[in-house]
Amino acid sequence: MQLIFGLGGVLMLAACFLPWALLRPNRLAAGVYLGLPAVWMVAGALLALAVPLSARFLPRLTPVLCGAALALGFYLLGARMTAAMIEQPEFARASASSGVWVWLLGAGIAVYGAGQLALQQRFWNGLSWLWLPVLAVLALTGQLNDWSVLRELDAQQARFLQEVGQHLKLVLTGLGLAVLIGAPLAVWASRRPRAADAVLGFANGVQTIPSLALLGLLIAPLGALASALPFLRQVGVSGIGTAPALTALTLYALLPVLRNGLVALRGVSPGALDAARGMGMTDNQRFWRVQLPLALPVWLAGIRQAAVLLVGVASIAQLIGAGGLGYFIFSGLQTAASDLILLGAIPAALLAIGVDALLRGLEVLLARQWGRG
């Protein structure tokens, strides 16, 4: 445990001496690196040293210090960007530099360690989440508006909302198709060992193909299919665009849906099924009332893994014209604009975290409902 807090403290201490802002006259021009003012450098260094010391001598104080460290990182991000942009022209940009990311990484590690420490010693860990309301207040009051990523967001707000919606559409549609195909297939294959090996072999084979290569492989057959059957072109099927993207996403999501489904269904205790049979239940009743409720938690975990996987893979869909948050990532790569890359990458990461949390909650809720039933 001390190793976790020591690593977090070392990273935060190092961040105090690194540049925190890169000030540029425009998005693409070279700029000047700016560090922290001396007073904040000293305060940050003291807090970085206090975190591992508190974990050793005052563990109940550790969550407060860890939460404060992460909150301080976001506050200094906004304050440093605002100070850098004073009297700068409209096209100037203040980007977060290495100090910001190293500090947030160290503070994040410390917050994780605080959670583990609280669990180990059985005390309340709520104050380690102090950073969350601080971040909300900073965002709502506009204290972070001078950060270059948010300036890009302000300039491209309409396009951003469009691409977020398209990203969600791709992920949800691909996941839905994978569940519609994979769930019945898992039920069917769970009773046929040879079929299960073949199905899992196919799904594993798809996973070995890089996502970009899979999208490329789908262009020719889907394009030929759309040419041979004109009505498919009328409903949007073509070699580029949404059709190959959804096909690739569905294929990628099949493995966790199938694998967890098979493991879950096969893992149900034979004794529970025998007891249900002894009660006079039919095969369908045993499946819906006994086997599925017992298998549901493991199966839902696979669907959650598939959803998080698709959030990342969907970013590649922009390369074949399907849109999504990859639009900003690849636009930034083409123009060497790191702010645009972050405008796509940060929401994609937050979206993955949000989808994971939402489906994890749904997993717990449904498991409780099935358990009561």
Coordinates of C-alpha atoms in Angstrom, one line a residue:
M1 CA 0.0 0.0 0.0
Q2 CA 2.8 2.4 0.8
L3 CA 4.2 1.8 -2.7
I4 CA 1.0 3.2 -4.2
F5 CA 1.1 6.4 -2.1
G6 CA 4.8 6.7 -2.6
L7 CA 4.4 6.5 -6.4
G8 CA 1.6 9.0 -6.3
G9 CA 3.6 11.4 -4.2
V10 CA 6.7 11.1 -6.4
L11 CA 4.7 11.9 -9.5
M12 CA 3.0 14.9 -7.9
L13 CA 6.3 16.2 -6.6
A14 CA 7.9 15.9 -10.0
A15 CA 4.9 17.6 -11.6
C16 CA 5.6 20.8 -9.5
F17 CA 8.8 21.3 -11.4
L18 CA 7.5 20.6 -14.8
P19 CA 5.8 23.1 -17.2
W20 CA 2.0 23.4 -16.7
A21 CA 1.0 25.4 -19.8
L22 CA 2.0 25.8 -23.4
L23 CA 1.1 29.2 -24.7
R24 CA 0.8 29.5 -28.5
P25 CA -0.3 32.4 -30.7
N26 CA -2.6 29.9 -32.6
R27 CA -3.5 26.3 -32.7
L28 CA -0.5 25.2 -34.8
A29 CA 2.3 27.6 -34.0
A30 CA 5.2 26.9 -31.7
G31 CA 4.8 28.2 -28.2
V32 CA 6.3 29.0 -24.8
Y33 CA 6.2 26.6 -21.8
L34 CA 5.1 28.1 -18.5
G35 CA 5.6 26.6 -15.0
L36 CA 3.7 27.1 -11.8
P37 CA 4.2 30.3 -9.7
A38 CA 6.5 29.7 -6.8
V39 CA 3.7 29.8 -4.2
W40 CA 1.7 27.1 -5.9
M41 CA 4.9 25.1 -6.5
V42 CA 5.7 25.1 -2.8
A43 CA 2.0 24.2 -1.9
G44 CA 1.9 21.4 -4.4
A45 CA 5.2 20.0 -3.2
L46 CA 4.1 20.0 0.5
L47 CA 0.8 18.3 -0.4
A48 CA 2.7 15.7 -2.5
L49 CA 4.9 14.9 0.5
A50 CA 2.0 14.9 2.9
V51 CA 0.1 12.2 1.1
P52 CA 2.5 9.2 1.7
L53 CA 3.3 10.5 5.2
S54 CA -0.4 10.6 6.1
A55 CA -0.9 7.1 4.8
R56 CA 1.7 5.8 7.2
F57 CA 0.9 7.8 10.3
L58 CA -2.6 9.3 9.9
P59 CA -4.5 7.0 7.6
R60 CA -7.9 8.5 8.3
L61 CA -6.6 11.8 6.9
T62 CA -5.3 10.3 3.7
P63 CA -8.6 10.3 1.7
V64 CA -9.0 14.1 2.5
L65 CA -5.5 14.8 1.3
C66 CA -5.8 12.6 -1.8
G67 CA -9.1 14.2 -2.8
A68 CA -7.7 17.7 -2.2
A69 CA -4.6 16.8 -4.4
L70 CA -6.8 15.8 -7.3
A71 CA -9.0 18.9 -6.8
L72 CA -5.9 21.1 -6.7
G73 CA -4.8 19.7 -10.0
F74 CA -8.0 20.8 -11.7
Y75 CA -8.0 24.2 -10.0
L76 CA -4.4 24.9 -11.0
L77 CA -5.2 23.7 -14.6
G78 CA -7.9 26.4 -14.8
A79 CA -5.9 29.1 -13.0
R80 CA -2.8 28.6 -15.0
M81 CA -4.7 28.6 -18.3
T82 CA -6.5 31.8 -17.3
A83 CA -3.3 33.5 -16.2
A84 CA -1.6 32.5 -19.5
M85 CA -4.4 33.9 -21.6
I86 CA -4.5 37.4 -20.1
E87 CA -4.2 40.0 -22.9
Q88 CA -3.7 37.4 -25.6
P89 CA -5.3 37.6 -29.0
E90 CA -8.4 35.6 -29.9
F91 CA -6.6 32.8 -31.7
A92 CA -4.1 32.2 -28.9
R93 CA -4.2 28.8 -27.2
A94 CA -3.1 27.7 -23.7
S95 CA -2.7 24.0 -23.7
A96 CA -2.1 21.7 -20.6
S97 CA 1.5 20.6 -20.5
S98 CA 3.3 17.7 -18.9
G99 CA 3.0 19.0 -15.4
V100 CA -0.8 18.8 -15.5
W101 CA -0.9 15.2 -16.7
V102 CA 1.8 14.0 -14.4
W103 CA 0.1 15.6 -11.4
L104 CA -3.4 14.2 -12.3
L105 CA -1.9 10.8 -12.8
G106 CA -0.1 10.9 -9.4
A107 CA -3.2 12.2 -7.6
G108 CA -5.4 9.6 -9.3
I109 CA -3.1 6.9 -8.1
A110 CA -3.3 8.3 -4.6
V111 CA -7.1 8.5 -4.7
Y112 CA -7.2 4.8 -5.8
G113 CA -4.8 4.0 -2.9
A114 CA -7.0 5.9 -0.5
G115 CA -10.0 3.8 -1.5
Q116 CA -8.0 0.6 -1.0
L117 CA -6.7 1.8 2.4
A118 CA -10.2 2.7 3.6
L119 CA -11.5 -0.7 2.5
Q120 CA -8.6 -2.4 4.3
Q121 CA -9.0 -0.5 7.6
R122 CA -12.8 -0.1 7.3
F123 CA -13.3 3.6 7.6
W124 CA -15.3 6.1 5.5
N125 CA -13.7 7.1 2.2
G126 CA -16.2 9.7 1.0
L127 CA -13.8 12.7 1.2
S128 CA -11.5 11.2 -1.4
W129 CA -14.3 12.3 -3.9
L130 CA -13.7 15.9 -2.9
W131 CA -12.3 16.6 -6.4
L132 CA -15.6 15.8 -8.1
P133 CA -17.7 18.8 -6.8
V134 CA -14.6 21.0 -7.2
L135 CA -14.4 20.0 -10.8
A136 CA -18.1 20.6 -11.3
V137 CA -17.9 24.1 -9.8
L138 CA -14.9 24.9 -11.9
A139 CA -16.6 23.8 -15.1
L140 CA -20.0 25.4 -14.3
T141 CA -18.4 28.8 -13.3
G142 CA -16.2 28.9 -16.5
Q143 CA -12.9 28.7 -14.7
L144 CA -11.7 26.1 -17.2
N145 CA -12.9 28.0 -20.3
D146 CA -9.4 29.2 -21.3
W147 CA -8.1 25.7 -21.6
S148 CA -7.5 25.1 -25.3
V149 CA -9.5 21.9 -25.5
L150 CA -12.6 23.8 -24.2
R151 CA -11.9 26.6 -26.6
E152 CA -12.0 24.1 -29.5
L153 CA -15.2 22.7 -28.1
D154 CA -16.8 26.2 -28.0
A155 CA -15.7 26.7 -31.6
Q156 CA -17.1 23.3 -32.8
Q157 CA -20.0 22.8 -30.4
A158 CA -22.5 21.8 -33.1
R159 CA -20.2 19.4 -34.8
F160 CA -19.1 17.9 -31.4
L161 CA -22.7 17.1 -30.4
Q162 CA -23.3 15.6 -33.8
E163 CA -20.3 13.3 -33.6
V164 CA -21.0 12.3 -30.0
G165 CA -24.5 11.3 -31.1
Q166 CA -23.1 9.3 -34.0
H167 CA -20.5 7.6 -31.7
L168 CA -23.3 6.5 -29.3
K169 CA -25.4 5.4 -32.2
L170 CA -22.6 3.2 -33.6
V171 CA -21.8 1.7 -30.2
L172 CA -25.4 1.0 -29.2
T173 CA -26.4 -0.4 -32.6
G174 CA -23.3 -2.6 -32.8
L175 CA -23.8 -3.8 -29.2
G176 CA -27.6 -4.5 -29.8
L177 CA -26.8 -6.5 -33.0
A178 CA -24.1 -8.5 -31.2
V179 CA -26.6 -9.3 -28.4
L180 CA -29.3 -10.3 -30.8
I181 CA -27.0 -12.6 -32.7
G182 CA -24.8 -13.8 -29.8
A183 CA -27.4 -14.5 -27.1
P184 CA -29.4 -17.1 -29.0
L185 CA -26.2 -18.5 -30.4
A186 CA -24.7 -18.9 -26.9
V187 CA -27.9 -20.7 -25.7
W188 CA -27.8 -23.0 -28.7
A189 CA -24.1 -23.7 -28.5
S190 CA -24.2 -24.2 -24.7
R191 CA -25.9 -27.6 -25.3
R192 CA -23.6 -28.6 -28.2
P193 CA -19.9 -28.8 -27.2
R194 CA -18.6 -29.1 -30.8
A195 CA -20.7 -26.2 -32.0
A196 CA -19.5 -24.1 -29.1
D197 CA -15.8 -24.7 -30.1
A198 CA -16.6 -23.7 -33.6
V199 CA -18.5 -20.6 -32.6
L200 CA -15.8 -19.5 -30.1
G201 CA -13.1 -20.2 -32.7
F202 CA -14.7 -17.9 -35.2
A203 CA -15.2 -15.1 -32.6
N204 CA -11.6 -15.5 -31.4
G205 CA -10.4 -15.3 -35.0
V206 CA -12.2 -12.0 -35.6
Q207 CA -10.6 -10.6 -32.5
T208 CA -7.1 -11.3 -33.8
I209 CA -7.7 -9.1 -36.9
P210 CA -6.7 -5.4 -36.2
S211 CA -9.8 -3.1 -36.3
L212 CA -8.4 -1.0 -39.2
A213 CA -7.6 -4.2 -41.2
L214 CA -11.1 -5.5 -40.6
L215 CA -12.7 -2.3 -41.8
G216 CA -10.5 -2.5 -44.9
L217 CA -11.5 -6.1 -45.6
L218 CA -15.2 -5.2 -45.4
I219 CA -15.1 -2.5 -48.0
A220 CA -14.9 -4.7 -51.1
P221 CA -17.5 -7.3 -50.2
L222 CA -20.0 -4.8 -49.0
G223 CA -19.4 -2.6 -52.0
A224 CA -20.0 -5.5 -54.4
L225 CA -23.1 -6.5 -52.5
A226 CA -24.5 -3.0 -52.8
S227 CA -23.8 -3.0 -56.5
A228 CA -25.4 -6.4 -57.1
L229 CA -28.5 -5.6 -55.0
P230 CA -29.5 -1.9 -55.6
F231 CA -32.2 -2.0 -52.8
L232 CA -29.3 -2.4 -50.3
R233 CA -27.7 0.8 -51.5
Q234 CA -31.0 2.5 -51.1
V235 CA -31.1 1.6 -47.4
G236 CA -27.5 2.8 -46.9
V237 CA -25.4 -0.3 -47.4
S238 CA -22.1 0.5 -49.2
G239 CA -18.4 -0.2 -49.0
I240 CA -17.7 2.8 -46.9
G241 CA -19.8 4.6 -44.2
T242 CA -22.0 3.2 -41.5
A243 CA -22.5 -0.4 -42.9
P244 CA -19.0 -1.7 -42.7
A245 CA -18.5 0.1 -39.3
L246 CA -21.5 -1.6 -37.8
T247 CA -20.5 -4.9 -39.3
A248 CA -17.0 -4.6 -37.7
L249 CA -18.4 -3.5 -34.3
T250 CA -20.9 -6.3 -34.2
L251 CA -18.2 -8.9 -35.0
Y252 CA -15.8 -7.5 -32.4
A253 CA -18.6 -7.5 -29.7
L254 CA -19.5 -11.1 -30.4
L255 CA -16.6 -12.7 -28.5
P256 CA -17.4 -11.3 -25.0
V257 CA -21.1 -11.9 -25.5
L258 CA -20.6 -15.5 -26.6
R259 CA -17.8 -16.4 -24.3
N260 CA -19.4 -15.1 -21.1
G261 CA -22.8 -16.5 -22.2
L262 CA -21.4 -20.0 -22.7
V263 CA -19.4 -19.9 -19.4
A264 CA -22.4 -18.6 -17.5
L265 CA -24.9 -21.1 -18.9
R266 CA -22.5 -24.0 -18.4
G267 CA -21.6 -22.9 -14.9
V268 CA -25.1 -23.2 -13.5
S269 CA -25.1 -26.0 -10.9
P270 CA -26.5 -29.3 -12.2
G271 CA -28.1 -29.7 -8.8
A272 CA -30.2 -26.6 -9.3
L273 CA -31.4 -27.9 -12.7
D274 CA -32.1 -31.3 -11.3
A275 CA -34.1 -29.8 -8.5
A276 CA -36.1 -27.7 -11.0
R277 CA -36.7 -30.9 -13.1
G278 CA -37.9 -32.7 -10.0
M279 CA -40.4 -29.9 -9.4
G280 CA -41.9 -30.7 -12.7
M281 CA -40.6 -27.7 -14.7
T282 CA -40.4 -28.0 -18.5
D283 CA -37.2 -27.2 -20.3
N284 CA -38.3 -23.7 -21.1
Q285 CA -39.3 -23.1 -17.5
R286 CA -36.0 -24.4 -16.2
F287 CA -34.2 -22.0 -18.6
W288 CA -36.2 -18.9 -17.8
R289 CA -36.7 -19.4 -14.1
V290 CA -33.5 -21.1 -13.0
Q291 CA -30.7 -21.2 -15.6
L292 CA -30.9 -17.7 -16.9
P293 CA -31.2 -15.9 -13.5
L294 CA -28.2 -17.8 -12.2
A295 CA -26.2 -17.1 -15.4
L296 CA -27.2 -13.5 -15.7
P297 CA -24.5 -11.7 -13.7
V298 CA -21.6 -13.4 -15.6
W299 CA -23.4 -12.9 -18.9
L300 CA -24.1 -9.2 -18.3
A301 CA -20.4 -8.7 -17.4
G302 CA -19.6 -9.9 -20.9
I303 CA -22.0 -7.5 -22.5
R304 CA -20.5 -4.7 -20.4
Q305 CA -17.0 -5.6 -21.6
A306 CA -18.3 -5.6 -25.2
A307 CA -19.8 -2.1 -24.7
V308 CA -16.5 -0.6 -23.4
L309 CA -14.6 -2.3 -26.2
L310 CA -16.9 -0.8 -28.8
V311 CA -16.5 2.7 -27.5
G312 CA -12.8 2.5 -28.3
V313 CA -13.2 0.7 -31.6
A314 CA -15.9 3.1 -32.8
S315 CA -13.3 5.9 -32.9
I316 CA -11.6 4.1 -35.9
A317 CA -14.9 4.3 -37.9
Q318 CA -14.1 7.8 -39.0
L319 CA -11.5 6.4 -41.3
I320 CA -14.2 5.0 -43.6
G321 CA -16.6 7.9 -43.2
A322 CA -18.8 6.6 -40.4
G323 CA -18.2 9.6 -38.2
G324 CA -18.0 9.5 -34.4
L325 CA -15.4 11.0 -32.0
G326 CA -12.7 9.7 -34.2
Y327 CA -13.4 12.7 -36.5
F328 CA -11.6 15.0 -34.0
I329 CA -8.8 12.5 -33.2
F330 CA -7.9 12.0 -36.9
S331 CA -8.4 15.7 -37.7
G332 CA -6.0 16.5 -34.9
L333 CA -3.4 14.0 -36.1
Q334 CA -3.6 15.3 -39.7
T335 CA -3.0 18.9 -38.6
A336 CA -0.7 18.1 -35.6
A337 CA -3.3 19.9 -33.4
S338 CA -3.1 18.1 -30.0
D339 CA -6.2 20.1 -28.8
L340 CA -8.4 18.5 -31.4
I341 CA -7.0 15.0 -30.5
L342 CA -7.9 15.6 -26.9
L343 CA -11.4 16.9 -27.9
G344 CA -12.0 13.4 -29.3
A345 CA -10.0 11.3 -26.9
I346 CA -11.2 12.7 -23.6
P347 CA -14.9 12.4 -24.3
A348 CA -14.3 8.8 -25.7
A349 CA -12.6 7.9 -22.4
L350 CA -15.3 9.5 -20.3
L351 CA -17.9 7.7 -22.4
A352 CA -16.3 4.4 -21.8
I353 CA -16.2 5.0 -18.1
G354 CA -19.8 6.1 -18.1
V355 CA -21.0 3.1 -20.1
D356 CA -19.1 0.8 -17.8
A357 CA -20.7 2.4 -14.7
L358 CA -24.2 2.4 -16.2
L359 CA -24.1 -1.3 -17.3
R360 CA -22.5 -2.3 -14.0
G361 CA -25.4 -0.7 -12.1
L362 CA -27.9 -2.4 -14.5
E363 CA -26.1 -5.7 -13.9
V364 CA -26.5 -5.4 -10.1
L365 CA -30.1 -4.2 -10.5
L366 CA -31.2 -7.0 -12.8
A367 CA -29.3 -9.6 -10.7
R368 CA -31.3 -8.5 -7.7
Q369 CA -34.6 -8.5 -9.5
W370 CA -33.9 -12.0 -10.9
G371 CA -32.9 -13.1 -7.4
R372 CA -36.1 -11.9 -5.9
G373 CA -38.1 -13.7 -8.6

